[in-house]
Amino acid sequence: YAINNNLPTVKPTKPPTRIPTVSYPPVKEDNPAKRFCGLDWSDVTENCLTATPCPQGFAQGVCPWNMNCIAETPCADEDHLDWLRDKQANYGSGNGGGEQGGLLRTNGP
C-alpha cells in the first residue's frame, strides 16, 4: 500500500492491459470469401494480393496485430485482383502505371 499524507490509501487498482479486452462479435450474413484482414476497408482493397483471409469473421488469432477483419471486400473478385496485378506490374516497371492516388497522370498541359 502507498502512503498519502501519512495515511494508507485504498488498495491499488490493477495496471491497464496492453491489448484491449473488448471482443467484437464475428461478422455475419455476408460472403465469407470476401473477408480479409486490414486496418480499414481502403487498406484491404489496396492490398488484396497480400491480405490475410479471415473467413470466420473475426480478427483475433487470425489477422496480424492491430488489424481488423473487414467484410465485403473486392479481394475475391478476379477483375479487381487483375487490376491490382497490372497496377503492381506497371509500378514495378518504373512508369508508375500512369496512376497516382487514383488520378490519371499526364505530362504537359
JSON list of C-alpha atoms in Angstrom, two decimals:
[
{"chain": "A", "resi": 1, "resn": "TYR", "atom": "CA", "xyz": [0.00, 0.00, 0.00]},
{"chain": "A", "resi": 2, "resn": "ALA", "atom": "CA", "xyz": [1.10, 3.53, -0.72]},
{"chain": "A", "resi": 3, "resn": "ILE", "atom": "CA", "xyz": [1.20, 6.26, 1.86]},
{"chain": "A", "resi": 4, "resn": "ASN", "atom": "CA", "xyz": [-0.58, 9.55, 1.22]},
{"chain": "A", "resi": 5, "resn": "ASN", "atom": "CA", "xyz": [-0.13, 12.29, 3.83]},
{"chain": "A", "resi": 6, "resn": "ASN", "atom": "CA", "xyz": [0.96, 9.56, 6.22]},
{"chain": "A", "resi": 7, "resn": "LEU", "atom": "CA", "xyz": [-2.39, 7.77, 5.75]},
{"chain": "A", "resi": 8, "resn": "PRO", "atom": "CA", "xyz": [-2.80, 4.45, 3.97]},
{"chain": "A", "resi": 9, "resn": "THR", "atom": "CA", "xyz": [-4.64, 4.58, 0.67]},
{"chain": "A", "resi": 10, "resn": "VAL", "atom": "CA", "xyz": [-7.08, 2.07, -0.68]},
{"chain": "A", "resi": 11, "resn": "LYS", "atom": "CA", "xyz": [-5.66, -0.98, -2.31]},
{"chain": "A", "resi": 12, "resn": "PRO", "atom": "CA", "xyz": [-4.18, -0.02, -5.72]},
{"chain": "A", "resi": 13, "resn": "THR", "atom": "CA", "xyz": [-6.06, -0.97, -8.86]},
{"chain": "A", "resi": 14, "resn": "LYS", "atom": "CA", "xyz": [-4.64, -3.34, -11.41]},
{"chain": "A", "resi": 15, "resn": "PRO", "atom": "CA", "xyz": [-2.41, -1.75, -14.06]},
{"chain": "A", "resi": 16, "resn": "PRO", "atom": "CA", "xyz": [-4.01, -1.23, -17.50]},
{"chain": "A", "resi": 17, "resn": "THR", "atom": "CA", "xyz": [-3.71, -4.03, -20.02]},
{"chain": "A", "resi": 18, "resn": "ARG", "atom": "CA", "xyz": [-1.67, -3.53, -23.17]},
{"chain": "A", "resi": 19, "resn": "ILE", "atom": "CA", "xyz": [-4.19, -5.11, -25.52]},
{"chain": "A", "resi": 20, "resn": "PRO", "atom": "CA", "xyz": [-7.83, -4.03, -25.36]},
{"chain": "A", "resi": 21, "resn": "THR", "atom": "CA", "xyz": [-10.01, -6.65, -23.75]},
{"chain": "A", "resi": 22, "resn": "VAL", "atom": "CA", "xyz": [-13.05, -5.70, -25.83]},
{"chain": "A", "resi": 23, "resn": "SER", "atom": "CA", "xyz": [-14.14, -8.55, -28.04]},
{"chain": "A", "resi": 24, "resn": "TYR", "atom": "CA", "xyz": [-16.30, -7.73, -31.03]},
{"chain": "A", "resi": 25, "resn": "PRO", "atom": "CA", "xyz": [-18.76, -10.29, -32.36]},
{"chain": "A", "resi": 26, "resn": "PRO", "atom": "CA", "xyz": [-17.84, -12.01, -35.61]},
{"chain": "A", "resi": 27, "resn": "VAL", "atom": "CA", "xyz": [-19.11, -10.57, -38.87]},
{"chain": "A", "resi": 28, "resn": "LYS", "atom": "CA", "xyz": [-22.20, -12.43, -40.08]},
{"chain": "A", "resi": 29, "resn": "GLU", "atom": "CA", "xyz": [-24.59, -12.56, -43.02]},
{"chain": "A", "resi": 30, "resn": "ASP", "atom": "CA", "xyz": [-22.11, -11.78, -45.78]},
{"chain": "A", "resi": 31, "resn": "ASN", "atom": "CA", "xyz": [-19.88, -13.76, -48.12]},
{"chain": "A", "resi": 32, "resn": "PRO", "atom": "CA", "xyz": [-17.07, -15.34, -46.01]},
{"chain": "A", "resi": 33, "resn": "ALA", "atom": "CA", "xyz": [-14.82, -15.44, -49.10]},
{"chain": "A", "resi": 34, "resn": "LYS", "atom": "CA", "xyz": [-14.80, -11.61, -49.10]},
{"chain": "A", "resi": 35, "resn": "ARG", "atom": "CA", "xyz": [-13.49, -11.21, -45.52]},
{"chain": "A", "resi": 36, "resn": "PHE", "atom": "CA", "xyz": [-9.85, -10.10, -45.26]},
{"chain": "A", "resi": 37, "resn": "CYS", "atom": "CA", "xyz": [-7.57, -8.55, -42.64]},
{"chain": "A", "resi": 38, "resn": "GLY", "atom": "CA", "xyz": [-6.64, -4.89, -42.82]},
{"chain": "A", "resi": 39, "resn": "LEU", "atom": "CA", "xyz": [-6.51, -1.60, -40.98]},
{"chain": "A", "resi": 40, "resn": "ASP", "atom": "CA", "xyz": [-9.69, -0.47, -42.75]},
{"chain": "A", "resi": 41, "resn": "TRP", "atom": "CA", "xyz": [-11.61, -1.14, -45.96]},
{"chain": "A", "resi": 42, "resn": "SER", "atom": "CA", "xyz": [-9.31, 1.05, -48.10]},
{"chain": "A", "resi": 43, "resn": "ASP", "atom": "CA", "xyz": [-6.20, -0.69, -46.75]},
{"chain": "A", "resi": 44, "resn": "VAL", "atom": "CA", "xyz": [-7.62, -4.11, -47.59]},
{"chain": "A", "resi": 45, "resn": "THR", "atom": "CA", "xyz": [-8.74, -3.20, -51.10]},
{"chain": "A", "resi": 46, "resn": "GLU", "atom": "CA", "xyz": [-5.30, -1.78, -51.95]},
{"chain": "A", "resi": 47, "resn": "ASN", "atom": "CA", "xyz": [-3.52, -4.84, -50.52]},
{"chain": "A", "resi": 48, "resn": "CYS", "atom": "CA", "xyz": [-5.73, -7.75, -51.60]},
{"chain": "A", "resi": 49, "resn": "LEU", "atom": "CA", "xyz": [-2.80, -9.57, -53.17]},
{"chain": "A", "resi": 50, "resn": "THR", "atom": "CA", "xyz": [-1.14, -9.98, -49.77]},
{"chain": "A", "resi": 51, "resn": "ALA", "atom": "CA", "xyz": [-4.13, -9.65, -47.40]},
{"chain": "A", "resi": 52, "resn": "THR", "atom": "CA", "xyz": [-4.81, -12.49, -44.97]},
{"chain": "A", "resi": 53, "resn": "PRO", "atom": "CA", "xyz": [-8.28, -14.07, -45.28]},
{"chain": "A", "resi": 54, "resn": "CYS", "atom": "CA", "xyz": [-10.45, -14.17, -42.14]},
{"chain": "A", "resi": 55, "resn": "PRO", "atom": "CA", "xyz": [-13.42, -16.30, -43.29]},
{"chain": "A", "resi": 56, "resn": "GLN", "atom": "CA", "xyz": [-14.71, -16.91, -39.75]},
{"chain": "A", "resi": 57, "resn": "GLY", "atom": "CA", "xyz": [-15.40, -13.18, -39.38]},
{"chain": "A", "resi": 58, "resn": "PHE", "atom": "CA", "xyz": [-13.09, -12.26, -36.53]},
{"chain": "A", "resi": 59, "resn": "ALA", "atom": "CA", "xyz": [-9.56, -10.85, -36.38]},
{"chain": "A", "resi": 60, "resn": "GLN", "atom": "CA", "xyz": [-8.25, -12.24, -33.08]},
{"chain": "A", "resi": 61, "resn": "GLY", "atom": "CA", "xyz": [-5.78, -15.05, -33.69]},
{"chain": "A", "resi": 62, "resn": "VAL", "atom": "CA", "xyz": [-6.10, -14.67, -37.47]},
{"chain": "A", "resi": 63, "resn": "CYS", "atom": "CA", "xyz": [-5.15, -11.15, -38.52]},
{"chain": "A", "resi": 64, "resn": "PRO", "atom": "CA", "xyz": [-1.76, -9.52, -38.00]},
{"chain": "A", "resi": 65, "resn": "TRP", "atom": "CA", "xyz": [-1.53, -7.30, -34.92]},
{"chain": "A", "resi": 66, "resn": "ASN", "atom": "CA", "xyz": [-3.71, -4.20, -34.91]},
{"chain": "A", "resi": 67, "resn": "MET", "atom": "CA", "xyz": [-5.75, -5.27, -37.96]},
{"chain": "A", "resi": 68, "resn": "ASN", "atom": "CA", "xyz": [-9.46, -5.92, -38.26]},
{"chain": "A", "resi": 69, "resn": "CYS", "atom": "CA", "xyz": [-11.47, -8.48, -40.19]},
{"chain": "A", "resi": 70, "resn": "ILE", "atom": "CA", "xyz": [-13.07, -6.44, -42.97]},
{"chain": "A", "resi": 71, "resn": "ALA", "atom": "CA", "xyz": [-16.18, -7.78, -44.71]},
{"chain": "A", "resi": 72, "resn": "GLU", "atom": "CA", "xyz": [-17.45, -7.34, -48.26]},
{"chain": "A", "resi": 73, "resn": "THR", "atom": "CA", "xyz": [-14.05, -6.56, -49.82]},
{"chain": "A", "resi": 74, "resn": "PRO", "atom": "CA", "xyz": [-13.34, -7.00, -53.54]},
{"chain": "A", "resi": 75, "resn": "CYS", "atom": "CA", "xyz": [-10.41, -9.30, -52.70]},
{"chain": "A", "resi": 76, "resn": "ALA", "atom": "CA", "xyz": [-12.21, -12.38, -54.04]},
{"chain": "A", "resi": 77, "resn": "ASP", "atom": "CA", "xyz": [-13.05, -10.63, -57.32]},
{"chain": "A", "resi": 78, "resn": "GLU", "atom": "CA", "xyz": [-10.72, -11.70, -60.15]},
{"chain": "A", "resi": 79, "resn": "ASP", "atom": "CA", "xyz": [-11.26, -8.42, -62.03]},
{"chain": "A", "resi": 80, "resn": "HIS", "atom": "CA", "xyz": [-10.09, -6.44, -59.01]},
{"chain": "A", "resi": 81, "resn": "LEU", "atom": "CA", "xyz": [-7.14, -8.78, -58.47]},
{"chain": "A", "resi": 82, "resn": "ASP", "atom": "CA", "xyz": [-6.15, -8.47, -62.15]},
{"chain": "A", "resi": 83, "resn": "TRP", "atom": "CA", "xyz": [-6.33, -4.67, -61.83]},
{"chain": "A", "resi": 84, "resn": "LEU", "atom": "CA", "xyz": [-4.05, -4.80, -58.77]},
{"chain": "A", "resi": 85, "resn": "ARG", "atom": "CA", "xyz": [-1.60, -7.11, -60.57]},
{"chain": "A", "resi": 86, "resn": "ASP", "atom": "CA", "xyz": [-1.49, -4.74, -63.56]},
{"chain": "A", "resi": 87, "resn": "LYS", "atom": "CA", "xyz": [-1.03, -1.76, -61.26]},
{"chain": "A", "resi": 88, "resn": "GLN", "atom": "CA", "xyz": [1.78, -3.56, -59.43]},
{"chain": "A", "resi": 89, "resn": "ALA", "atom": "CA", "xyz": [3.47, -4.63, -62.70]},
{"chain": "A", "resi": 90, "resn": "ASN", "atom": "CA", "xyz": [3.30, -1.10, -64.12]},
{"chain": "A", "resi": 91, "resn": "TYR", "atom": "CA", "xyz": [4.61, 0.41, -60.90]},
{"chain": "A", "resi": 92, "resn": "GLY", "atom": "CA", "xyz": [7.47, -2.11, -60.85]},
{"chain": "A", "resi": 93, "resn": "SER", "atom": "CA", "xyz": [8.41, -1.24, -64.44]},
{"chain": "A", "resi": 94, "resn": "GLY", "atom": "CA", "xyz": [9.21, 2.32, -63.39]},
{"chain": "A", "resi": 95, "resn": "ASN", "atom": "CA", "xyz": [6.43, 4.10, -65.26]},
{"chain": "A", "resi": 96, "resn": "GLY", "atom": "CA", "xyz": [4.13, 4.25, -62.24]},
{"chain": "A", "resi": 97, "resn": "GLY", "atom": "CA", "xyz": [1.28, 2.73, -64.17]},
{"chain": "A", "resi": 98, "resn": "GLY", "atom": "CA", "xyz": [0.07, 6.14, -65.21]},
{"chain": "A", "resi": 99, "resn": "GLU", "atom": "CA", "xyz": [-1.83, 6.46, -61.96]},
{"chain": "A", "resi": 100, "resn": "GLN", "atom": "CA", "xyz": [-1.14, 8.25, -58.76]},
{"chain": "A", "resi": 101, "resn": "GLY", "atom": "CA", "xyz": [-3.66, 8.46, -55.98]},
{"chain": "A", "resi": 102, "resn": "GLY", "atom": "CA", "xyz": [-6.39, 7.18, -58.29]},
{"chain": "A", "resi": 103, "resn": "LEU", "atom": "CA", "xyz": [-5.86, 10.01, -60.81]},
{"chain": "A", "resi": 104, "resn": "LEU", "atom": "CA", "xyz": [-4.52, 9.65, -64.32]},
{"chain": "A", "resi": 105, "resn": "ARG", "atom": "CA", "xyz": [-1.14, 11.30, -64.56]},
{"chain": "A", "resi": 106, "resn": "THR", "atom": "CA", "xyz": [-0.43, 13.32, -67.69]},
{"chain": "A", "resi": 107, "resn": "ASN", "atom": "CA", "xyz": [2.66, 15.07, -68.96]},
{"chain": "A", "resi": 108, "resn": "GLY", "atom": "CA", "xyz": [2.06, 18.59, -70.13]},
{"chain": "A", "resi": 109, "resn": "PRO", "atom": "CA", "xyz": [-0.93, 20.92, -70.08]}
]
